Tab-separated table of N, CA, C and O and ligand atoms in Angstrom:
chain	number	residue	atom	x	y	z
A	1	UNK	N	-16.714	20.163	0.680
A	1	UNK	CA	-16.808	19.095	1.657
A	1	UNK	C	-15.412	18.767	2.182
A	1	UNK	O	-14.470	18.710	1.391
A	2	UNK	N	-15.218	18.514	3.695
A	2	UNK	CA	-13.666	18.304	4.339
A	2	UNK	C	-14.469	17.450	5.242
A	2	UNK	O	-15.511	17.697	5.849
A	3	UNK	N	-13.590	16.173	5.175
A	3	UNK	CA	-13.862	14.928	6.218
A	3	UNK	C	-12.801	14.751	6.534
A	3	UNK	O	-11.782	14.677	5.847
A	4	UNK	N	-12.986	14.646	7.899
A	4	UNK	CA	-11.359	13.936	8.696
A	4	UNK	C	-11.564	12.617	9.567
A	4	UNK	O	-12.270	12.333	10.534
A	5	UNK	N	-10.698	11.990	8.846
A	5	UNK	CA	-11.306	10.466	9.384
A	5	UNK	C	-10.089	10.289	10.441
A	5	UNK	O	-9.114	11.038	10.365
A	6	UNK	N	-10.163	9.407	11.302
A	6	UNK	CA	-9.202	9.032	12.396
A	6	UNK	C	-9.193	7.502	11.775
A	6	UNK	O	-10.109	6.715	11.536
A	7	UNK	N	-7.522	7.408	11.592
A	7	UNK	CA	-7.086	5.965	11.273
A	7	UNK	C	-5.699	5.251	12.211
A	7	UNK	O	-4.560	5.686	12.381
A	8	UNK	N	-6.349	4.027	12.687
A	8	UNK	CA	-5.299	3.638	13.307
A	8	UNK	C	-4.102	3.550	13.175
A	8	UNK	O	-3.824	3.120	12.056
A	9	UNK	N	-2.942	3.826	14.008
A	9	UNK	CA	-1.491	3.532	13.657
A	9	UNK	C	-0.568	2.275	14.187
A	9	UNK	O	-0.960	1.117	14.040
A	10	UNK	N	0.259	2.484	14.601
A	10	UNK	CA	0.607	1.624	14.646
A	10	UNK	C	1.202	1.837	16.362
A	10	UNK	O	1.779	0.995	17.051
A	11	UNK	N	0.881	3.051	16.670
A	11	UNK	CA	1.161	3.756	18.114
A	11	UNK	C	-0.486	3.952	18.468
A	11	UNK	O	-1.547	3.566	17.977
A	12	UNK	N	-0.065	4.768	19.593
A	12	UNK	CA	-1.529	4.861	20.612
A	12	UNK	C	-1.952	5.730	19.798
A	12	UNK	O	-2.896	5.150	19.261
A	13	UNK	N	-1.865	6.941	19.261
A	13	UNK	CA	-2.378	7.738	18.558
A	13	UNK	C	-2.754	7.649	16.908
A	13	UNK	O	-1.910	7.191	16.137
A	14	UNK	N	-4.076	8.114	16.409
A	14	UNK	CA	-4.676	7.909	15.339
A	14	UNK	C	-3.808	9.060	14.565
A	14	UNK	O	-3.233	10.066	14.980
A	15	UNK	N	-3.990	8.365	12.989
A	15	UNK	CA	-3.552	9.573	11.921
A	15	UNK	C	-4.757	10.237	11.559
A	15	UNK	O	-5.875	9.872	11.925
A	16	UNK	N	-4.544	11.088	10.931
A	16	UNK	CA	-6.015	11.773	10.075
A	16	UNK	C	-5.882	11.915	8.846
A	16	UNK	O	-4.843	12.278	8.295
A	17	UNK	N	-6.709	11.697	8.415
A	17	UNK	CA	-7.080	11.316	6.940
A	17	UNK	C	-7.914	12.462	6.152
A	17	UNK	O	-9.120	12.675	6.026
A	18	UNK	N	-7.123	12.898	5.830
A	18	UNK	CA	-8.442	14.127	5.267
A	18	UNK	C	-9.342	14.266	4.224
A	18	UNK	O	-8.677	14.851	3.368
A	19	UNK	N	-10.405	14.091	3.794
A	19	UNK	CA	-10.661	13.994	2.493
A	19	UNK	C	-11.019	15.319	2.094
A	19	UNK	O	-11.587	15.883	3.029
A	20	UNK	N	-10.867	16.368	0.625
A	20	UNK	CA	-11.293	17.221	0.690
A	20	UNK	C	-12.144	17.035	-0.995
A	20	UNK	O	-11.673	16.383	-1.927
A	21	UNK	N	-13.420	17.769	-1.020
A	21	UNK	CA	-13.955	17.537	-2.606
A	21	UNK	C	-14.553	18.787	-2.598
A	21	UNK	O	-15.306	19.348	-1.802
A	22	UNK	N	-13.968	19.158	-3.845
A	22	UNK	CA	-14.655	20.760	-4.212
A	22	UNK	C	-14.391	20.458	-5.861
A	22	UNK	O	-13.348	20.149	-6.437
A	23	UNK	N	-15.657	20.656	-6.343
A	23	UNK	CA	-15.531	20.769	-8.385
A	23	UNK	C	-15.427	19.617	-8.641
A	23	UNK	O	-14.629	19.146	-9.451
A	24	UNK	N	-16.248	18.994	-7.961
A	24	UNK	CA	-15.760	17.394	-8.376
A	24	UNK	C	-14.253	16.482	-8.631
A	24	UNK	O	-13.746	15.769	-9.497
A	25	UNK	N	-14.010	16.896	-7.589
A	25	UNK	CA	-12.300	16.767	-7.432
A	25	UNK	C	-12.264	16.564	-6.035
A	25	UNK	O	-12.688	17.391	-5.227
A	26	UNK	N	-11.645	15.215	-5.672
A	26	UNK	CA	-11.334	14.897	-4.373
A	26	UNK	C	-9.980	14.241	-4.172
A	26	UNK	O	-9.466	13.374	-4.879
A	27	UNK	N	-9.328	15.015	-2.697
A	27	UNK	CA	-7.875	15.427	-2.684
A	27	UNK	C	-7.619	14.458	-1.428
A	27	UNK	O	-8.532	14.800	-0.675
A	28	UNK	N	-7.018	13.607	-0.874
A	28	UNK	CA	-6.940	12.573	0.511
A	28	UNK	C	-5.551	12.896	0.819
A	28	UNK	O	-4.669	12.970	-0.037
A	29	UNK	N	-5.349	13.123	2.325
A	29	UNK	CA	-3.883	13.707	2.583
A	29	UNK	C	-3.537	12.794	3.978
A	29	UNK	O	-4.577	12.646	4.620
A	30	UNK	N	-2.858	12.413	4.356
A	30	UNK	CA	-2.614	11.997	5.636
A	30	UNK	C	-1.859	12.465	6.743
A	30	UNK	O	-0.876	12.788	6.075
A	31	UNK	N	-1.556	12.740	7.831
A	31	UNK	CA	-0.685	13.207	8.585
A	31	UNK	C	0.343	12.317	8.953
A	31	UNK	O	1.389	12.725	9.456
A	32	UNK	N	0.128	11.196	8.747
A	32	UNK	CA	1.251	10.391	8.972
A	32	UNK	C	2.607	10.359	8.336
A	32	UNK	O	2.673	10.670	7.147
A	33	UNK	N	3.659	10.035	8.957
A	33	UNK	CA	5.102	10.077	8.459
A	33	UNK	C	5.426	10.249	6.849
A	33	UNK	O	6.242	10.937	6.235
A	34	UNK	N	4.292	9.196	6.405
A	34	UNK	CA	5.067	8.986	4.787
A	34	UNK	C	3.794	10.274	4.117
A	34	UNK	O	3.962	11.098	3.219
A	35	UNK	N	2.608	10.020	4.934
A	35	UNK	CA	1.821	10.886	4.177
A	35	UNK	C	2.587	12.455	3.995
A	35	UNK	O	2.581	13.079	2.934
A	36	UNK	N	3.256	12.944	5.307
A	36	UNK	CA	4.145	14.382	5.257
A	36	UNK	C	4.983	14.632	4.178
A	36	UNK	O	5.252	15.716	3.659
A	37	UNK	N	5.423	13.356	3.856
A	37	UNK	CA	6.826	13.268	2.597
A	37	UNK	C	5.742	12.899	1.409
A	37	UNK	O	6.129	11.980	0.687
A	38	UNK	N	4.640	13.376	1.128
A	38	UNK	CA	4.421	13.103	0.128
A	38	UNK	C	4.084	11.834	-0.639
A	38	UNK	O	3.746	11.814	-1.823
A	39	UNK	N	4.210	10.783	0.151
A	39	UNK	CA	4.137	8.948	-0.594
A	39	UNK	C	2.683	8.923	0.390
A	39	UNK	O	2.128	9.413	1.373
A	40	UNK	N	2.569	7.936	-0.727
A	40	UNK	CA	1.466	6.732	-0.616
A	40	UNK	C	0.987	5.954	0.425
A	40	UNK	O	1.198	4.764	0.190
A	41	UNK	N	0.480	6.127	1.381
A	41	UNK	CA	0.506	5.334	2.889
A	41	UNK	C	-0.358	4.066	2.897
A	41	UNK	O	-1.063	3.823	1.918
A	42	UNK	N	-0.333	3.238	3.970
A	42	UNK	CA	-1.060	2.234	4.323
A	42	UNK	C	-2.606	2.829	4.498
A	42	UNK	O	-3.482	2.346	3.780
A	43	UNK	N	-2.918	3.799	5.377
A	43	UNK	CA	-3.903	4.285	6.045
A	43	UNK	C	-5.249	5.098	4.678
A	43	UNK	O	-6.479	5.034	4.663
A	44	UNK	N	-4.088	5.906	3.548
A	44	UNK	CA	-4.869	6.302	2.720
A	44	UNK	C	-5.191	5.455	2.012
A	44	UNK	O	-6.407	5.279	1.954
A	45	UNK	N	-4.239	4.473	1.089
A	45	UNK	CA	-4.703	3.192	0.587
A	45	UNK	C	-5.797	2.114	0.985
A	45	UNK	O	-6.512	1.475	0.213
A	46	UNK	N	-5.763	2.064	2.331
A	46	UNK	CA	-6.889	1.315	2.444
A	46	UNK	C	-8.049	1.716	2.605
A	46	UNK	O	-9.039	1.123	2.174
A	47	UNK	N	-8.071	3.090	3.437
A	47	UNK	CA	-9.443	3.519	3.755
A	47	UNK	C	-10.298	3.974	2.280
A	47	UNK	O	-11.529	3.976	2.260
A	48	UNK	N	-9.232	4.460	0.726
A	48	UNK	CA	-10.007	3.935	-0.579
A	48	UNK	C	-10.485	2.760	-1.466
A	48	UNK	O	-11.227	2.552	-2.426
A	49	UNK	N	-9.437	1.934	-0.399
A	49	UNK	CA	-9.967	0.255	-0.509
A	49	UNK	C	-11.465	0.332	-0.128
A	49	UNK	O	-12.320	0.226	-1.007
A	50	UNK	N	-11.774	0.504	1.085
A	50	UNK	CA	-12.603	0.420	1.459
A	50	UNK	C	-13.260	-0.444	2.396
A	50	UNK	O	-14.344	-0.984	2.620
A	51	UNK	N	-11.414	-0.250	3.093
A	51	UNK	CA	-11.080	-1.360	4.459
A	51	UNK	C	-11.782	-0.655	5.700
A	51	UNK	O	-10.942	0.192	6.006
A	52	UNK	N	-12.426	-0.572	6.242
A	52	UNK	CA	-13.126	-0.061	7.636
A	52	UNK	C	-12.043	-0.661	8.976
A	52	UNK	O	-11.814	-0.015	9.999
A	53	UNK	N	-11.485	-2.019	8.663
A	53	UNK	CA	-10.507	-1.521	9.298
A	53	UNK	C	-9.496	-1.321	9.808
A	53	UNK	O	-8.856	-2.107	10.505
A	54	UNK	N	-9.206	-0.136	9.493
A	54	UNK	CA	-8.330	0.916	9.299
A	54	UNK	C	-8.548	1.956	10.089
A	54	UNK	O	-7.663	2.669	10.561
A	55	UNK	N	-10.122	2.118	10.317
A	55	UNK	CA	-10.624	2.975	10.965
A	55	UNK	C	-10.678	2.959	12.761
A	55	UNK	O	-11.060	2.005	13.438
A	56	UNK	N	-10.257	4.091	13.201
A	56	UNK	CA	-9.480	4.205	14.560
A	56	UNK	C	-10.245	3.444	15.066
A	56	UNK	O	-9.816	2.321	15.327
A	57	UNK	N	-12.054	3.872	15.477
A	57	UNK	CA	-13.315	3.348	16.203
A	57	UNK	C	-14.280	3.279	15.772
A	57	UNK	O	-14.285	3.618	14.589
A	58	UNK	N	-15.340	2.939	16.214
A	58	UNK	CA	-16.611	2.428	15.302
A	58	UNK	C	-17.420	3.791	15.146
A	58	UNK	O	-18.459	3.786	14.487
A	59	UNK	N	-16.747	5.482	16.014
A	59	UNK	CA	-17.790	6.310	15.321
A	59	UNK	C	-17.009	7.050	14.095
A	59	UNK	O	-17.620	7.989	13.585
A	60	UNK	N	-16.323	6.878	13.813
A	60	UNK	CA	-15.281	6.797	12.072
A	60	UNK	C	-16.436	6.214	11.256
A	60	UNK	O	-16.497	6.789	10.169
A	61	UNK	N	-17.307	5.339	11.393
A	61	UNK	CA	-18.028	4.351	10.323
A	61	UNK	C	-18.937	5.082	9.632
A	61	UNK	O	-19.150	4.601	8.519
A	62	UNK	N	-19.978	6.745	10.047
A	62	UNK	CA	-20.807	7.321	9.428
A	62	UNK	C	-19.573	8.039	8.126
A	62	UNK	O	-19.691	7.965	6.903
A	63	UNK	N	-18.435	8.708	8.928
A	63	UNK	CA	-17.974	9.364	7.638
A	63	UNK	C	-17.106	8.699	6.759
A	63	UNK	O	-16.834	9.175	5.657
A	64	UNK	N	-16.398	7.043	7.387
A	64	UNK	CA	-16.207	6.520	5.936
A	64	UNK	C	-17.223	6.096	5.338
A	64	UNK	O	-17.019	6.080	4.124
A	65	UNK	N	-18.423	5.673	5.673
A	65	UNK	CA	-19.646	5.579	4.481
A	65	UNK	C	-19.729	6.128	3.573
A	65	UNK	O	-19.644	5.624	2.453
A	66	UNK	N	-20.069	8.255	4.017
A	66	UNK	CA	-20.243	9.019	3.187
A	66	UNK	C	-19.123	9.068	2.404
A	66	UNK	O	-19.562	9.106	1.254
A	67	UNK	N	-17.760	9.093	2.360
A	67	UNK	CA	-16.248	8.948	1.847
A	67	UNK	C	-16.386	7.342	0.628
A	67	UNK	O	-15.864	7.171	-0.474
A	68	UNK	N	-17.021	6.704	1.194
A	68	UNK	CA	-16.790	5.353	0.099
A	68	UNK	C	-17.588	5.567	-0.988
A	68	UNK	O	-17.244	5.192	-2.108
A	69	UNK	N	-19.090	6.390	-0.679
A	69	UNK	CA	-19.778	6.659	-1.839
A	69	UNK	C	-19.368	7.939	-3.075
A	69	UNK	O	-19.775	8.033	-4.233
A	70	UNK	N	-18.354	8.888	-2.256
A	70	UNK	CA	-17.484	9.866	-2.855
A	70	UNK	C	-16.826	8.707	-3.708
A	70	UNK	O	-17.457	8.372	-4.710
A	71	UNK	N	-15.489	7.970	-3.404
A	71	UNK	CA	-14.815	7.179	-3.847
A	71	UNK	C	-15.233	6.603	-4.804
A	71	UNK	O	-14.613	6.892	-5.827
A	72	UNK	N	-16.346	5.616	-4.982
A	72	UNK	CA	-16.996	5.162	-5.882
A	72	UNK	C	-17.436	5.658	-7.608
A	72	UNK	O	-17.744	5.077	-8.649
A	73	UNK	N	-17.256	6.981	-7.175
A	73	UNK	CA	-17.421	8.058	-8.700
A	73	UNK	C	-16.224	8.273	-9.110
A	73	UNK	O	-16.294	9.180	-9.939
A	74	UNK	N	-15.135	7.922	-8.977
A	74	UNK	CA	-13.973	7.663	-8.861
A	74	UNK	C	-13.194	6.942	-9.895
A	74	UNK	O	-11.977	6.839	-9.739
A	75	UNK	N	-13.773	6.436	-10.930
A	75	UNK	CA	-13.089	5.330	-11.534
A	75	UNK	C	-11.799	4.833	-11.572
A	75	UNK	O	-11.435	3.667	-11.415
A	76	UNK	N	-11.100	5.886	-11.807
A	76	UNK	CA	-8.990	5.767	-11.420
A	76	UNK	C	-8.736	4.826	-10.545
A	76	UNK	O	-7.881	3.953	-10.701
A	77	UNK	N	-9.785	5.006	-9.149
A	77	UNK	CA	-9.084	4.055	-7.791
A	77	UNK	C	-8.751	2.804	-8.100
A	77	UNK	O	-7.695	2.186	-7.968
A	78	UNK	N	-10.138	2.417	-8.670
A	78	UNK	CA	-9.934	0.510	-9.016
A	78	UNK	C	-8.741	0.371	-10.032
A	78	UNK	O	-7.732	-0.331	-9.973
A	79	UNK	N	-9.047	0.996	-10.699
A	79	UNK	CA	-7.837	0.606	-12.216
A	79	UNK	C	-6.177	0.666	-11.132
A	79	UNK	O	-5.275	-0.125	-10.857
A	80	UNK	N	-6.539	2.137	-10.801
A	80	UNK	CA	-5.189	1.979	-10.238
A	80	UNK	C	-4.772	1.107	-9.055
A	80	UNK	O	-3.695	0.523	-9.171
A	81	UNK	N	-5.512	0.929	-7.873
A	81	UNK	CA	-5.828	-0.407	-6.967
A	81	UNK	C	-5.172	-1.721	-7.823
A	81	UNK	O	-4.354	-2.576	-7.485
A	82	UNK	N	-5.783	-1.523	-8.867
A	82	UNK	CA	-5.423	-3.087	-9.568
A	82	UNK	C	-4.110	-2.775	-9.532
A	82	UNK	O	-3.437	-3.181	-8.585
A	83	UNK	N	-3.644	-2.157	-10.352
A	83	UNK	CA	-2.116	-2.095	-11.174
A	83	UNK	C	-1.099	-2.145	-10.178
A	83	UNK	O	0.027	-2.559	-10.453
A	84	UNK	N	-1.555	-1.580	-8.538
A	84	UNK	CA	-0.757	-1.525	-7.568
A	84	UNK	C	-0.399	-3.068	-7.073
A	84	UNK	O	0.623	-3.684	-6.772
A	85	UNK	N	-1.725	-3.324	-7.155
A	85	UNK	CA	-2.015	-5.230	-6.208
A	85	UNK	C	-1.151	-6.249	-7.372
A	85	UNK	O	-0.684	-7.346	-7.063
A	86	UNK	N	-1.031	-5.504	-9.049
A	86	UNK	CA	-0.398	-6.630	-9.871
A	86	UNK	C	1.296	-6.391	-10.011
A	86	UNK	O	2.155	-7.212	-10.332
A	87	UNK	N	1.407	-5.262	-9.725
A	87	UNK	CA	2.967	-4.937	-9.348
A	87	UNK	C	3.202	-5.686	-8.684
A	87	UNK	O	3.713	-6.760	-9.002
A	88	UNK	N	2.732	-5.149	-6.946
A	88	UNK	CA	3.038	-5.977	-6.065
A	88	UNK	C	3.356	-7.605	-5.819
A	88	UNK	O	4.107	-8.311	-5.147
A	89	UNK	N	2.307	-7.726	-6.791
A	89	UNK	CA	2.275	-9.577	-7.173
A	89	UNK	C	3.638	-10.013	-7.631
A	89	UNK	O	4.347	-10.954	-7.275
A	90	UNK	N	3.839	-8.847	-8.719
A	90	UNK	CA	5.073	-9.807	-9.843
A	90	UNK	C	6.506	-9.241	-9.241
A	90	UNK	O	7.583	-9.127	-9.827
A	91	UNK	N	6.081	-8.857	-7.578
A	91	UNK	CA	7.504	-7.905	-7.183
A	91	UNK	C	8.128	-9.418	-6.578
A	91	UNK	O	9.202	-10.006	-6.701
A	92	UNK	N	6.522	-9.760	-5.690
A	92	UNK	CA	6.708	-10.743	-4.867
A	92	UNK	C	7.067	-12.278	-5.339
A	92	UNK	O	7.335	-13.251	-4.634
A	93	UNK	N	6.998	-12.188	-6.504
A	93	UNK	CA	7.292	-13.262	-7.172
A	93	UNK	C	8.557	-13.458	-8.167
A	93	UNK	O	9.149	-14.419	-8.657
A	94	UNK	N	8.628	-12.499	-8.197
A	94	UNK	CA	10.305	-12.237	-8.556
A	94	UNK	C	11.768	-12.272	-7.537
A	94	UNK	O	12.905	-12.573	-7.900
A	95	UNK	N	11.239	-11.803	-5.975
A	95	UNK	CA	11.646	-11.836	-5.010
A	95	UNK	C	11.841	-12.867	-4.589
A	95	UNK	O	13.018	-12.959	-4.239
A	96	UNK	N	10.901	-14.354	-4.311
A	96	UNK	CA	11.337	-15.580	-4.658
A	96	UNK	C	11.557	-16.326	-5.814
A	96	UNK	O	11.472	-17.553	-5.880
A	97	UNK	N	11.822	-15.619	-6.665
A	97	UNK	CA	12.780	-16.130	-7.964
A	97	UNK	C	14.452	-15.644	-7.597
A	97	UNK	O	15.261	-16.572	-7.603
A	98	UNK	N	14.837	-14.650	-7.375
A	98	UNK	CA	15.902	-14.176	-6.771
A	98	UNK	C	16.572	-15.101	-6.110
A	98	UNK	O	17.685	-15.511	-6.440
A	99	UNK	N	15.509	-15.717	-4.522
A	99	UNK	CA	15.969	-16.385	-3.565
A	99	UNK	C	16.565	-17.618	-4.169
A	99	UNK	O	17.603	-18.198	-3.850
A	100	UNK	N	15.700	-17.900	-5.104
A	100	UNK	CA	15.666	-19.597	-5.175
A	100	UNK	C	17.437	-19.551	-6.373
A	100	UNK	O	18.520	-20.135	-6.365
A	101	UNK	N	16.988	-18.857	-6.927
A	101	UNK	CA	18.695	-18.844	-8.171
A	101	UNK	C	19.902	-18.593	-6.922
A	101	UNK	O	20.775	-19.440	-6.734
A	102	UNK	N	19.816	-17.229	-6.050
A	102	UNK	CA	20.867	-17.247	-4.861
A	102	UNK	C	21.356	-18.151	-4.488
A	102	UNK	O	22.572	-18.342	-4.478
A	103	UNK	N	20.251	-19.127	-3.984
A	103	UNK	CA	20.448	-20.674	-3.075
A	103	UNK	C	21.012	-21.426	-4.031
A	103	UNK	O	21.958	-22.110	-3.641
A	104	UNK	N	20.711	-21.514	-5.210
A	104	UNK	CA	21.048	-22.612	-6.232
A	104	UNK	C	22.652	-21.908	-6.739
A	104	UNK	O	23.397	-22.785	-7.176
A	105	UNK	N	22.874	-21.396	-6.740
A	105	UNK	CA	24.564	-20.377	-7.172
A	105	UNK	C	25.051	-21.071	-5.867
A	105	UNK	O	25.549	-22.196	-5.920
A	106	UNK	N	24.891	-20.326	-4.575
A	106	UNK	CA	25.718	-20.643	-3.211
A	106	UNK	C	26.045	-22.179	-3.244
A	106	UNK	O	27.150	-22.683	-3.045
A	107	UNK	N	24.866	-22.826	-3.533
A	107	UNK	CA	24.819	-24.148	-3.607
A	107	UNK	C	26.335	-24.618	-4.898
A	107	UNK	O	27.456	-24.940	-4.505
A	108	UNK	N	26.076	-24.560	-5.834
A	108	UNK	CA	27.001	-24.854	-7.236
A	108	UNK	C	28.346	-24.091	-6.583
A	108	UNK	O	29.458	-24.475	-6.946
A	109	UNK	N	28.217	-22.998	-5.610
A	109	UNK	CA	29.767	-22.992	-5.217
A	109	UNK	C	30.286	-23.988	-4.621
A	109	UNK	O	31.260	-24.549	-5.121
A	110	UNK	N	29.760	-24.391	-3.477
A	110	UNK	CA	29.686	-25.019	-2.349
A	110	UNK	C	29.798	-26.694	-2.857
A	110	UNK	O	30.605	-27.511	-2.414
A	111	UNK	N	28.930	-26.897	-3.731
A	111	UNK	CA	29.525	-28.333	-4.114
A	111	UNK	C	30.309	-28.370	-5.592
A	111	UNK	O	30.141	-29.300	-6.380
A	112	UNK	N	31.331	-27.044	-5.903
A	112	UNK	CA	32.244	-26.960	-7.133
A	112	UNK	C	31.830	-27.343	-8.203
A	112	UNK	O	31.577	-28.528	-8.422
A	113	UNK	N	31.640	-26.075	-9.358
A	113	UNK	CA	31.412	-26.043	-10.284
A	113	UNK	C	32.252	-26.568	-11.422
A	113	UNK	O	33.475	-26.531	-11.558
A	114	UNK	N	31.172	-27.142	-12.330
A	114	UNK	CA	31.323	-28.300	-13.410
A	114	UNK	C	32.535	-27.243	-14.348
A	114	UNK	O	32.233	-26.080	-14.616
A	115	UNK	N	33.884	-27.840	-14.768
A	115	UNK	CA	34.708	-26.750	-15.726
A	115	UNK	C	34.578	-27.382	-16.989
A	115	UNK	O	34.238	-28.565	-16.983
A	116	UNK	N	34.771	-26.850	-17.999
A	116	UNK	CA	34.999	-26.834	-18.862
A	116	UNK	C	36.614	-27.762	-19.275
A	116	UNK	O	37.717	-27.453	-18.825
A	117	UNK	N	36.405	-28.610	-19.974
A	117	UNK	CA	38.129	-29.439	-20.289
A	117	UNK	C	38.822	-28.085	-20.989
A	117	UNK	O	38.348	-27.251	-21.760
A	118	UNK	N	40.074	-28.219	-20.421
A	118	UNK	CA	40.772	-27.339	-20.942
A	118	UNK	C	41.531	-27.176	-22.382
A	118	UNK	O	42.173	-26.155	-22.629
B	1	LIG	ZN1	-0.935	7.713	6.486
């Protein structure tokens, strides 16, 4: 089985999404920039989300159907879905932990730090 889905970009032109399953093994490739280099894209990530859309136009919708019920036998996606969405969480939350100590340092320069008696 080879499905090629058309997924929107971020230009006038769609990426393609390929899904391929042979032996019970299914392979998703993208043509897009990061998909060429090998990483992880927006377009493949979501369309195993099982974001529709993502999808270029509404006649994309018969073969991500058949593609979501592939996906679904899948177990890895969710686990790994999760682990991605809880990274992401504790990236983003560390990122304003960063900010807030930065501001509070600049700050303790700015109004001169407490010394020590000599
Ligand atoms: Zn892509």
């Amino acid at each position: 089985m080879h499905v090629e889905i058309l997924a929107k970009s971020s230009g006038d032109a769609p990426y393609n999404v390929i899904f391929a399953c042979s032996d019970n093994r299914l392979t998703v490739t993208c043509n897009c920039k990061a998909g060429i280099f090998g990483q992880l894209c927006k377009h493949k990530t979501e369309l195993m989300a099982g974001d529709s859309t993502r999808l270029f136009d509404a006649s994309e919708q018969g073969k991500f159907d058949s593609i979501t019920a592939i996906v679904a036998r899948a177990p890895d996606v969710a686990t790994t879905a999760a682990e991605i969405a809880e990274t992401e969480k504790f990236i983003k939350a560390s990122q304003a932990k960063i900010k807030g100590v930065k501001k509070r340092f600049e700050q303790m320069l700015t109004e001169g730090l407490q010394l020590n008696p000599e």
